[in-house]
Short mmCIF file of C-alpha atoms in Angstrom, two decimals:
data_model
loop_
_atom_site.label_atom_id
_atom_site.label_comp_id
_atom_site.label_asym_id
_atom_site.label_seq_id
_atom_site.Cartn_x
_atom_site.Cartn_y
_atom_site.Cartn_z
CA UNK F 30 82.75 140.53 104.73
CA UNK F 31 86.33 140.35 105.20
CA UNK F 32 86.66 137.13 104.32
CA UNK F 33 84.55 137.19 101.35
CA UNK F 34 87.22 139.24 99.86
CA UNK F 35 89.74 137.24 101.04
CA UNK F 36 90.43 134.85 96.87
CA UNK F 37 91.10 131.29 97.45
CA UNK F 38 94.95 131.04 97.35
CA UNK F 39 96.10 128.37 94.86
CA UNK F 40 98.77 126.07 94.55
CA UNK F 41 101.59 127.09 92.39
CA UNK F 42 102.20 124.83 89.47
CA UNK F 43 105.30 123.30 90.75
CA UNK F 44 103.83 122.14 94.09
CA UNK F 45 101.21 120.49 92.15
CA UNK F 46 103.58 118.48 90.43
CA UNK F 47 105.73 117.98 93.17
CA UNK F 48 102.45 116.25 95.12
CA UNK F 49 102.00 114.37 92.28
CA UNK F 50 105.42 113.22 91.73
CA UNK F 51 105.35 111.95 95.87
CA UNK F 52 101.80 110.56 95.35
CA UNK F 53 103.50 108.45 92.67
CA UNK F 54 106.37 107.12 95.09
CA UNK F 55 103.58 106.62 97.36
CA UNK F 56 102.15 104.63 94.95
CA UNK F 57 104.82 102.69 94.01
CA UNK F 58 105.30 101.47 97.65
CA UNK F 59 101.74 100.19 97.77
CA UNK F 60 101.91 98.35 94.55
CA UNK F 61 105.23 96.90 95.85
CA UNK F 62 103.21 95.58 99.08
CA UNK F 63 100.52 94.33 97.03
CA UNK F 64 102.41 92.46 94.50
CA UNK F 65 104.08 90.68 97.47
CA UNK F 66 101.26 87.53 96.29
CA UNK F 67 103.31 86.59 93.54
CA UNK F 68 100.62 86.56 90.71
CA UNK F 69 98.88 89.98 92.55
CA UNK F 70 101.07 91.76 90.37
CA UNK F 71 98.47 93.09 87.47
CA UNK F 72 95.67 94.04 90.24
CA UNK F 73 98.03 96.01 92.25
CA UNK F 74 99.58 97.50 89.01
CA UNK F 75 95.50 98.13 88.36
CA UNK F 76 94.74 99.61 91.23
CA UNK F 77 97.71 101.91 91.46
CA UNK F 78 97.01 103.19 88.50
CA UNK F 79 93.21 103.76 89.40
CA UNK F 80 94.46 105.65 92.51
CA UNK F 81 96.74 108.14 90.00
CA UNK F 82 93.80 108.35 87.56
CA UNK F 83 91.54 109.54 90.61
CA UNK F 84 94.61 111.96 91.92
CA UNK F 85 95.38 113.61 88.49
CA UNK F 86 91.24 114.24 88.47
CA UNK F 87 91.46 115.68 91.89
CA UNK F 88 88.64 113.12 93.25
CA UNK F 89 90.90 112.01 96.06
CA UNK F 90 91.22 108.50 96.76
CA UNK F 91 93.59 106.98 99.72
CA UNK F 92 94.69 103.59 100.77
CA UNK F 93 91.24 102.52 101.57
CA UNK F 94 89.74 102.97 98.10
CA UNK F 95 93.30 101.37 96.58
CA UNK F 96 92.56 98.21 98.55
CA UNK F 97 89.05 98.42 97.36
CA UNK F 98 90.34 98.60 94.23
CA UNK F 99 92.91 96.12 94.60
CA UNK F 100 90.47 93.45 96.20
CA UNK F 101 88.18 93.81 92.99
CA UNK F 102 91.20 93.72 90.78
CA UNK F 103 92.76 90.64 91.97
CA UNK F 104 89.37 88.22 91.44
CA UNK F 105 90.85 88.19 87.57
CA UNK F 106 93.93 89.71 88.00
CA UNK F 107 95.41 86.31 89.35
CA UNK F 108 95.12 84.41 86.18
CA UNK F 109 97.07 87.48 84.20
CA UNK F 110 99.24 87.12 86.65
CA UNK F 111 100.00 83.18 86.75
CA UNK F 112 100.16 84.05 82.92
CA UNK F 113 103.11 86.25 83.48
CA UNK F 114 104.93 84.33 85.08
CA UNK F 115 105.01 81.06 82.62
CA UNK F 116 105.65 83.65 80.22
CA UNK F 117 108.69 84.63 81.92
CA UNK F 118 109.21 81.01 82.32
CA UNK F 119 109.54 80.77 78.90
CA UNK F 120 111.58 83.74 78.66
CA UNK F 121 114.13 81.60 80.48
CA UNK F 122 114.00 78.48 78.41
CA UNK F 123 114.76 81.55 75.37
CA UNK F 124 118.13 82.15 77.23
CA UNK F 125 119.01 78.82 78.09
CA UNK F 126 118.57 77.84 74.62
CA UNK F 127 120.52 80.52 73.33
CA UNK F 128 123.26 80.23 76.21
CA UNK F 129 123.49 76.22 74.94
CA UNK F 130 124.44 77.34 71.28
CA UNK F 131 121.52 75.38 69.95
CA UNK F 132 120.69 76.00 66.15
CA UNK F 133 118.63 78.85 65.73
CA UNK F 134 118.78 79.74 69.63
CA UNK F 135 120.03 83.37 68.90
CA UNK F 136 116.92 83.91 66.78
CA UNK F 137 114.46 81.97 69.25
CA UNK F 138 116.26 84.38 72.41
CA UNK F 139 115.35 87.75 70.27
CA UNK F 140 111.87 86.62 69.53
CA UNK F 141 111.17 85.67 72.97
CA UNK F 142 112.72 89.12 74.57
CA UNK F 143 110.69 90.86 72.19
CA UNK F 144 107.56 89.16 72.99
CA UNK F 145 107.77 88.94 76.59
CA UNK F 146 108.54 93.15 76.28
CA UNK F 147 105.33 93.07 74.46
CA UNK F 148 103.07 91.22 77.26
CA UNK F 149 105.03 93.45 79.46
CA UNK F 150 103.48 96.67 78.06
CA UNK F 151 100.61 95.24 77.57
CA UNK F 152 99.79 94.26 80.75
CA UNK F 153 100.74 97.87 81.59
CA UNK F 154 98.29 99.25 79.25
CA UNK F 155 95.45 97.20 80.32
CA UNK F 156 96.03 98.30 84.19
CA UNK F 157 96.36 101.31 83.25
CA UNK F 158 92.35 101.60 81.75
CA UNK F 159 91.38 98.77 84.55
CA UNK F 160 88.02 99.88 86.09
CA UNK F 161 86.19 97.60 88.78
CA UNK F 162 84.08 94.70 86.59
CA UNK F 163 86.14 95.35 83.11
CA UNK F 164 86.95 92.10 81.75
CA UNK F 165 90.90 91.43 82.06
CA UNK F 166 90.55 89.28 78.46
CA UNK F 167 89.22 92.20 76.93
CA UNK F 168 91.19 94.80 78.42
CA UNK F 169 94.65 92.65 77.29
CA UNK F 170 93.23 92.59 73.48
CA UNK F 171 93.08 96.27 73.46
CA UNK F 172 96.36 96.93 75.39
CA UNK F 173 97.96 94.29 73.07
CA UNK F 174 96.48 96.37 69.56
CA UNK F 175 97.48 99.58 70.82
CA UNK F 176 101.11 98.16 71.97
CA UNK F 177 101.43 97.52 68.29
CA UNK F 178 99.56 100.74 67.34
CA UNK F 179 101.18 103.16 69.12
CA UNK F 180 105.04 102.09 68.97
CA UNK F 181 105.21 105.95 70.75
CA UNK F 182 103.66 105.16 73.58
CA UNK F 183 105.15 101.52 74.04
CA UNK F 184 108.79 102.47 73.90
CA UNK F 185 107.71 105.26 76.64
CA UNK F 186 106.74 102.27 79.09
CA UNK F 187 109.99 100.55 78.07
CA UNK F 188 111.77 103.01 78.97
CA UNK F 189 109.88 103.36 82.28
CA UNK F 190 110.82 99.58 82.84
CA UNK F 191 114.53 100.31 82.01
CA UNK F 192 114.44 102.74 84.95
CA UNK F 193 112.91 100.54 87.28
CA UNK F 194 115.15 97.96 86.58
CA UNK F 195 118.24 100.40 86.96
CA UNK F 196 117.56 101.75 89.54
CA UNK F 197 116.81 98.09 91.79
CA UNK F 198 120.44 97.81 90.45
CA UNK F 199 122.06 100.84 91.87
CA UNK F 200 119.70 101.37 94.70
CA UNK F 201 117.73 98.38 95.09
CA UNK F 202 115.19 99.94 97.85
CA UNK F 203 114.60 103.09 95.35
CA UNK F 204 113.16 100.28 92.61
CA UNK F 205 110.13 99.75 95.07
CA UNK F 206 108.78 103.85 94.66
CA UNK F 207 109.56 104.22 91.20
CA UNK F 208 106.93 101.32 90.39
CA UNK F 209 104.62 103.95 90.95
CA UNK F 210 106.27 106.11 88.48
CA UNK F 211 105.83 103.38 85.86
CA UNK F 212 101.89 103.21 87.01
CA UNK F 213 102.18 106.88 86.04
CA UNK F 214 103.70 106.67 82.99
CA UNK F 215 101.15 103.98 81.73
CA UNK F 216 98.21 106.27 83.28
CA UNK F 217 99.60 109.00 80.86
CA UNK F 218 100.64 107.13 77.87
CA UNK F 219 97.08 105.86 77.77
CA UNK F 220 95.65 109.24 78.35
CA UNK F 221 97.51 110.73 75.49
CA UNK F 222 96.45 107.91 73.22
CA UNK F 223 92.44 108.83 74.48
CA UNK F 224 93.22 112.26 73.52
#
């Protein structure tokens, strides 16, 4: 009878956030292992975000049911991922072109930085709503729309990218958790969009 009495005691708001904040870093560390294939990137950036998606909804989830999720990611994941990189390839030829002081390279180098941004938020966005059996095809042509549509929300996952990158530069170990914090950011900037 006691213990009937007895009210569940809850979490106070900031430790909430504070788990969430470490499940992110957590996160980040297991994308960082999984996108050790090269071209794995997108499916672990998938299921990363699928992992946050199930935290925020308090339906658990755990490294198990992220390399569930990553295994069923990857099967299309790959090709986005091989896609990446001969963008980025391209990306490259941009800079050499404009480092050469070819006609028109300065224009060419912009273009390119913007696009590959672009793909880069994109691919983001499409994790971010990646579900086991979605079609990556589809899932890119409605990240790429609402990259265009919601200039908001896209300069949010920029930023998120800028941080990354900065810290890999001052810290380079700290780079490796904060991926998860980009996962996070994409998880929410998709979520407000849905809302």
């Amino acid at each position: 009878m006691a213990q009937a009495r007895v009210k569940a005691r809850k979490e106070s708001v900031l430790a909430d956030r504070f788990a969430l904040f470490a499940e992110c870093l957590l996160t980040g560390v297991w994308i960082a292992v999984a996108s050790l294939g090269v071209v794995t990137y997108p499916a672990a950036f998938a299921a990363g975000a699928r992992h946050l998606r199930r935290r925020t909804a308090h339906r658990g989830g755990g490294v198990r049911e992220f390399v569930a999720d990553f295994g069923a990611a990857v099967r299309g994941g790959w090709v986005v991922g091989a896609a990446g990189w001969a963008a980025a390839g391209l990306a490259w030829i941009n800079v050499q072109a404009v480092r050469a002081g070819l006609p028109g390279g300065p224009l060419a180098g912009a273009v390119g930085l913007f696009a590959v941004i672009g793909a880069v938020v994109a691919g983001l966005r499409a994790a971010a709503l990646w579900e086991p059996g979605a079609a990556w095809r589809s899932l890119l042509a409605g990240a790429g729309r609402r990259t265009v549509l919601d200039p908001a929300g896209s300069f949010l996952l920029v930023g998120g990218l800028v941080l990354v990158l900065l810290s890999g530069w001052f810290v380079a170990p700290l780079a490796v958790p904060v991926l998860g914090a980009v996962a996070a950011a994409a998880v929410a900037v998709e979520e407000r969009r849905r809302r």
